[in-house]
CSV table of C-alpha atoms in Angstrom, one decimal:
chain,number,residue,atom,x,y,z
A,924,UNK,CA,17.8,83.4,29.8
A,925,UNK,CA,14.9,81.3,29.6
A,926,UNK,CA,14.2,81.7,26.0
A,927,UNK,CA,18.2,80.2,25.4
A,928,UNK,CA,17.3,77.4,28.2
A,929,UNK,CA,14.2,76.2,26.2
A,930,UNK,CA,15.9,76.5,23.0
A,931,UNK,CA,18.9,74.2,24.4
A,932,UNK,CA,16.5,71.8,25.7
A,933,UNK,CA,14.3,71.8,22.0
A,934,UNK,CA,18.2,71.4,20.2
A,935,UNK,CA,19.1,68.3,22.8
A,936,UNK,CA,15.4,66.8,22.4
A,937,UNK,CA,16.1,67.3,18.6
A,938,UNK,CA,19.0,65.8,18.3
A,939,UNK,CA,18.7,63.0,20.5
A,940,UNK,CA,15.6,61.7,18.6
A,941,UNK,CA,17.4,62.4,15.2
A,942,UNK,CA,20.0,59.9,17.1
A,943,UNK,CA,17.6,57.5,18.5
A,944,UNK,CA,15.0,57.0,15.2
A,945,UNK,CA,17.4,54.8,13.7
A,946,UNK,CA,17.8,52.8,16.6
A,947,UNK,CA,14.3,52.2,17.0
A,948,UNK,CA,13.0,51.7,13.7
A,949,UNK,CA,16.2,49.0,13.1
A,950,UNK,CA,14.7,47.4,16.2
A,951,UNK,CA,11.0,48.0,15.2
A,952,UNK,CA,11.9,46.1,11.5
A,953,UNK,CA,13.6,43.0,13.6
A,954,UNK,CA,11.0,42.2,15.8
A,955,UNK,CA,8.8,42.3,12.9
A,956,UNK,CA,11.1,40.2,11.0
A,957,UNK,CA,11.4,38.2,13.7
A,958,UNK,CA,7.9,37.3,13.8
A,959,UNK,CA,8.0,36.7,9.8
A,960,UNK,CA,10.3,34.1,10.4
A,961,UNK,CA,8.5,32.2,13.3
A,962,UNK,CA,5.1,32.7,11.4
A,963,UNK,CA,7.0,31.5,8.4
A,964,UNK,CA,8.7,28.7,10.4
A,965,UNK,CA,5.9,27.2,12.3
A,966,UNK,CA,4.0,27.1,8.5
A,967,UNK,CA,6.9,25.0,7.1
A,968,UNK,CA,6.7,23.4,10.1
A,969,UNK,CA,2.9,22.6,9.4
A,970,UNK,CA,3.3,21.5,5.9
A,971,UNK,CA,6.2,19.0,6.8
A,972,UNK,CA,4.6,17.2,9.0
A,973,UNK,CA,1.5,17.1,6.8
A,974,UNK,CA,3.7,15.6,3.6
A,975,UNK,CA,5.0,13.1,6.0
A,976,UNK,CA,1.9,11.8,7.6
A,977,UNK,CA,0.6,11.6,3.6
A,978,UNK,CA,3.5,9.5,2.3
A,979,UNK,CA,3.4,7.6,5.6
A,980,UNK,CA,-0.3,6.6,5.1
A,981,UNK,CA,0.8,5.8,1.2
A,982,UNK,CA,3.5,3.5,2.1
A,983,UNK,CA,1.1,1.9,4.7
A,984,UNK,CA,-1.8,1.7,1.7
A,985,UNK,CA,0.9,0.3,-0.9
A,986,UNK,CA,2.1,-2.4,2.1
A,987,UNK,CA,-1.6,-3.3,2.8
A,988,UNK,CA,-2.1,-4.2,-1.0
A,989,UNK,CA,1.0,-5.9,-1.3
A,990,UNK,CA,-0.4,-8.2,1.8
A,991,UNK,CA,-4.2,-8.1,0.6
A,992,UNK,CA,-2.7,-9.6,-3.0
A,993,UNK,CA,-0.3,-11.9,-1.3
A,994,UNK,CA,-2.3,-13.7,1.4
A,995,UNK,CA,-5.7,-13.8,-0.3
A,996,UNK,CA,-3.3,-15.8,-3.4
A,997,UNK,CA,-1.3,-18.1,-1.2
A,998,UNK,CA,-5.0,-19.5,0.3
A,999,UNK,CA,-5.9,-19.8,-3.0
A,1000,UNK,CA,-2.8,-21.3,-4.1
A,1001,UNK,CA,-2.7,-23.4,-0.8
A,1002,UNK,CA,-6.5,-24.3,-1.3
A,1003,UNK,CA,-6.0,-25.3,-5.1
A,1004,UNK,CA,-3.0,-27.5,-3.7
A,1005,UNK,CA,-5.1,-29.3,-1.2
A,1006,UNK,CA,-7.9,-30.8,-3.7
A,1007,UNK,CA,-4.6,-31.5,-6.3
A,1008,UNK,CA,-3.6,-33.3,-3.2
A,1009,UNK,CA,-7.0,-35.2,-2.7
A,1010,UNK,CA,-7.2,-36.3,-6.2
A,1011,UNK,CA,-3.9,-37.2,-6.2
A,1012,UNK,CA,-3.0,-35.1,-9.2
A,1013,UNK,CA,0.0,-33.0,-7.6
A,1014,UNK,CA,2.1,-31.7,-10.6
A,1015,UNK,CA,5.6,-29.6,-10.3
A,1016,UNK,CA,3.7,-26.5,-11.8
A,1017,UNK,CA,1.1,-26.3,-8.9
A,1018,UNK,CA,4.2,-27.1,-6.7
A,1019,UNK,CA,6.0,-24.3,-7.7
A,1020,UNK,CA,2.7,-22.1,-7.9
A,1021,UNK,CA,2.1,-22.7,-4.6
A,1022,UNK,CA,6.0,-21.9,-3.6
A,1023,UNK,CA,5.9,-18.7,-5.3
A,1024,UNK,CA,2.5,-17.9,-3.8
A,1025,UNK,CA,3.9,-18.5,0.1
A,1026,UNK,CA,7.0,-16.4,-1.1
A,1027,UNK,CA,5.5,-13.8,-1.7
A,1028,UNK,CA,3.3,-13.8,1.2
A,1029,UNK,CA,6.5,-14.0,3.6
A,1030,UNK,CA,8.0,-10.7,1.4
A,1031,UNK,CA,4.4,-9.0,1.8
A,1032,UNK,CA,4.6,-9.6,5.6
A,1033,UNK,CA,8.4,-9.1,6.6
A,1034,UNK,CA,7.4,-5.8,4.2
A,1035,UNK,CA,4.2,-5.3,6.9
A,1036,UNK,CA,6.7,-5.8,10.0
A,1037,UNK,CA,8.4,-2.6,9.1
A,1038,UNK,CA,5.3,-0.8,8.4
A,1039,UNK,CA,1.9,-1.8,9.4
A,1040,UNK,CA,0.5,-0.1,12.5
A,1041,UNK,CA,0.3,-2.9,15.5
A,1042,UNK,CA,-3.4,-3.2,14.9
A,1043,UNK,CA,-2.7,-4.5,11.5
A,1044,UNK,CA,0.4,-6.9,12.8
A,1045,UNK,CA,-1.8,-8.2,15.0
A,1046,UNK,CA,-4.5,-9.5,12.5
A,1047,UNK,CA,-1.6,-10.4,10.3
A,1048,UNK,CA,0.0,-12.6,12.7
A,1049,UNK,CA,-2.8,-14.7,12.9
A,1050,UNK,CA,-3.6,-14.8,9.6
A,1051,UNK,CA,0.3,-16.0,9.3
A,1052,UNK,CA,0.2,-18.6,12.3
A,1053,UNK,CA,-2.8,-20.2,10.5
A,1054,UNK,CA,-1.7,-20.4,6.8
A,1055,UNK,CA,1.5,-21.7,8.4
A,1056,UNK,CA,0.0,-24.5,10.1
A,1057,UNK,CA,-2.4,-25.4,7.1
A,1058,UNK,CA,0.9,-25.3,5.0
A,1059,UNK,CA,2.3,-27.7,7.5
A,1060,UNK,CA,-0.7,-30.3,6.8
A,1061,UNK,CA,-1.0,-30.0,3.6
A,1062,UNK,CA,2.3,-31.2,3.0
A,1063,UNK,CA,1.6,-33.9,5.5
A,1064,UNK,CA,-1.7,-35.1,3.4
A,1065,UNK,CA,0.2,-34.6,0.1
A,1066,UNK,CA,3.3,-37.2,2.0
A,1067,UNK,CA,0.5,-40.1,3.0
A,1068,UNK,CA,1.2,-39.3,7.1
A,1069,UNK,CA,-1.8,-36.7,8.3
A,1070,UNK,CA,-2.1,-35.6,11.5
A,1071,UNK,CA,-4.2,-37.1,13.6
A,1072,UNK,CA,-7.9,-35.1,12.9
A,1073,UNK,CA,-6.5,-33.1,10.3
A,1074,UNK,CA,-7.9,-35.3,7.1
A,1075,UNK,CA,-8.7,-33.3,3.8
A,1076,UNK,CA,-12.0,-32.2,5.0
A,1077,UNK,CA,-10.5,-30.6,8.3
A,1078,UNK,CA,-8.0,-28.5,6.8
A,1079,UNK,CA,-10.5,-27.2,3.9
A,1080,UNK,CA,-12.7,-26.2,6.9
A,1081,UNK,CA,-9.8,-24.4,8.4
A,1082,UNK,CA,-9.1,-22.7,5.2
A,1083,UNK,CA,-12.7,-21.5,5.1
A,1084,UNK,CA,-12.7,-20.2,8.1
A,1085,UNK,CA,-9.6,-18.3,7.6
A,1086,UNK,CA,-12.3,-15.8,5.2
A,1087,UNK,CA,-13.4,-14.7,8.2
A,1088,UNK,CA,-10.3,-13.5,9.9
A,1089,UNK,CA,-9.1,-12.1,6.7
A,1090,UNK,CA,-12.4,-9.6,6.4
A,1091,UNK,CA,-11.7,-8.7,10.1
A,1092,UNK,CA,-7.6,-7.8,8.7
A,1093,UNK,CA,-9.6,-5.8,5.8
A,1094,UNK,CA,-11.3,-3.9,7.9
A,1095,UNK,CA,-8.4,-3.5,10.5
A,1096,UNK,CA,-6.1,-2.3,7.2
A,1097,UNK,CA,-9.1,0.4,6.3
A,1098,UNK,CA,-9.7,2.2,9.4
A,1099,UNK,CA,-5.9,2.5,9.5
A,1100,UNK,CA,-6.1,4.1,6.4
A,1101,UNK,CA,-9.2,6.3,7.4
A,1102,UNK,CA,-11.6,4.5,5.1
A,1103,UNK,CA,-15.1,4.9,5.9
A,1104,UNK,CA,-16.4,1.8,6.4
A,1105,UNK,CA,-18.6,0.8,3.1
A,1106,UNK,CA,-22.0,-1.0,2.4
A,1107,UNK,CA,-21.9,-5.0,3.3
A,1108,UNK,CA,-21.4,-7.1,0.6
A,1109,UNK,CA,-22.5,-10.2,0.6
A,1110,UNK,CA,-19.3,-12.2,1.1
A,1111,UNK,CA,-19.2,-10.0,4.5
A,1112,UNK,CA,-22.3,-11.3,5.2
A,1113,UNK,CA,-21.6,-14.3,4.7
A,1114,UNK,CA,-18.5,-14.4,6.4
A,1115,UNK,CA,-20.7,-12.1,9.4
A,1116,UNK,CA,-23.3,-15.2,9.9
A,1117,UNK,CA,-20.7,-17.6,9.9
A,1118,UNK,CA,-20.7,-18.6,6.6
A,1119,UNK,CA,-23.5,-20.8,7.2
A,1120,UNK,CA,-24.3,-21.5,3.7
A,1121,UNK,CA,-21.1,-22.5,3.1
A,1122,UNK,CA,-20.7,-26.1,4.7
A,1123,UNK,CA,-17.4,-27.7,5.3
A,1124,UNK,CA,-15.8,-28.4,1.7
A,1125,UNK,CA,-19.3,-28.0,0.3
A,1126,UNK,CA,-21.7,-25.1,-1.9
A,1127,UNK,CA,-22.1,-21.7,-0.7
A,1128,UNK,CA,-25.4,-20.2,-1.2
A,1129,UNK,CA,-25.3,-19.7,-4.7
A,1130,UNK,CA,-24.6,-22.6,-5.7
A,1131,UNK,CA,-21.1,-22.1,-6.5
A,1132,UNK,CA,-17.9,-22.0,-3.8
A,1133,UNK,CA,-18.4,-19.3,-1.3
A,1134,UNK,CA,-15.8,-17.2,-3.7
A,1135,UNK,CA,-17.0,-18.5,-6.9
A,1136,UNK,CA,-18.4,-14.7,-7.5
A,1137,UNK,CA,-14.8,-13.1,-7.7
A,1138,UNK,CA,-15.2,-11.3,-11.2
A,1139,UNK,CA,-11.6,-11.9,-11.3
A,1140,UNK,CA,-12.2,-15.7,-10.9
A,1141,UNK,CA,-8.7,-16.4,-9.0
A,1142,UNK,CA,-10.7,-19.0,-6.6
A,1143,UNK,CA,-9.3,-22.3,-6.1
A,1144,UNK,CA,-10.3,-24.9,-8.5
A,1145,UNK,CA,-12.4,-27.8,-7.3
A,1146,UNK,CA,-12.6,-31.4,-8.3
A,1147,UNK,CA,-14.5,-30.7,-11.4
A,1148,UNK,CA,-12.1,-27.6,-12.5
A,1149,UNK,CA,-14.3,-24.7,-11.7
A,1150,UNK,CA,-13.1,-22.3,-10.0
A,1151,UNK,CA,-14.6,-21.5,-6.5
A,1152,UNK,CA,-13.1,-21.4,-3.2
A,1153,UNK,CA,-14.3,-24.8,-1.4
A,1154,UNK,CA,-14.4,-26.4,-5.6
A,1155,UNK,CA,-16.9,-28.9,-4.2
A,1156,UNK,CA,-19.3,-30.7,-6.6
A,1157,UNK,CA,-23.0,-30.7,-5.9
A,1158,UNK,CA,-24.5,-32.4,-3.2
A,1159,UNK,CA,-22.8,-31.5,-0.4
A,1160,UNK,CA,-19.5,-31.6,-1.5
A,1161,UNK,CA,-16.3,-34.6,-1.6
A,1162,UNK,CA,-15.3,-36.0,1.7
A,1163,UNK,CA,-11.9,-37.0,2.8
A,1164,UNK,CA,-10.2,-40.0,2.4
């Protein structure tokens, strides 16, 4: 009797785990599975939001070109404008130079707006307010009715000095980008000592206009058509009228 009770219990033990195996090993493979898939997920996961931060800081580095390119010409532009304006030698091509140049310094910043960290905006926005305003006198000099203070030699200045608040916006734009900052050039240290060497519409110290260096020579032209940034002949430079 015992023997047949053991043997019943063995059969139902047997059968009942014959039963249960599939059960288990079906719900063994899902959790596995499971845990593939969130392993898997959170990976995709990981890799989207590393493409995005990539092409997020490449759109920032293509819009903080665009403005580099844009403002650094219309000053120039502006600048070569001015001393065409002194001399009284205005012509419709450095009219329409100087129009395309603020153009495309309004695209580069409405183009910033959308994408430049608020850091950035903030540098640009007073890089804008000042270019704006030297615009404004400019046009004023060129029509014969100046501000009062603002003669040619005040707005140069003010143009000069806007090399300094354009190096702080470069080095804003680069630690956006993550760009260890480089070795000082000497523009930057220039700029750093408050481009003393520069005087108002006058030499830097090399004997040329502070950006008479740039190997790609886009400086503004002076009175004697060389290009440099304050174009001032020697000896201290032209005064206003």
């Amino acid at each position: 009797m015992d023997n047949a009770l053991l043997a019943l219990a063995s059969a139902i033990v047997a059968v009942t785990g014959t039963l249960l195996a599939p059960v288990l090993s079906q719900r063994i493979t899902g959790r596995v599975q499971a845990d593939q898939f969130d392993r898997q997920e959170r990976l995709a996961r990981a890799q989207w939001q590393r493409d995005r931060r990539a092409a997020e800081r490449e759109k920032r580095r293509d819009c903080y070109v665009h403005a580099n390119a844009g403002y650094r010409r219309y000053r120039v532009e502006l600048m070569n404008h001015l001393w065409a304006v002194h001399r009284d030698e205005v012509t419709d091509e450095g009219r329409a130079a100087l129009q395309e140049a603020r153009h495309a310094m309004h695209s580069a910043f409405a183009e910033a707006q959308m994408i430049a960290s608020d850091a950035v905006m903030a540098e640009l926005d007073v890089l804008t307010r000042e270019l704006a305003d030297a615009y404004a006198r400019t046009m004023r000099l060129e029509r014969g009715n100046p501000l009062p203070g603002w003669g040619f030699d005040e707005v140069l200045a003010a143009l000069l000095d806007l090399g300094d608040a354009w190096v702080r916006a470069r080095a804003v734009m680069r630690a956006d980008l993550g760009v260890e900052p480089g070795p000082v050039s000497a523009d930057d240290a220039a700029a750093a000592e408050g481009r003393g060497g520069e005087g108002r519409g006058g030499e830097g110290p090399d004997g040329n206009g502070p950006d008479g260096d740039r190997p790609d020579g886009d400086g503004p032209r002076g009175p004697d058509g060389r290009s440099g940034e304050a174009g001032a002949p020697s000896g201290g430079g032209q005064r206003g009228r």
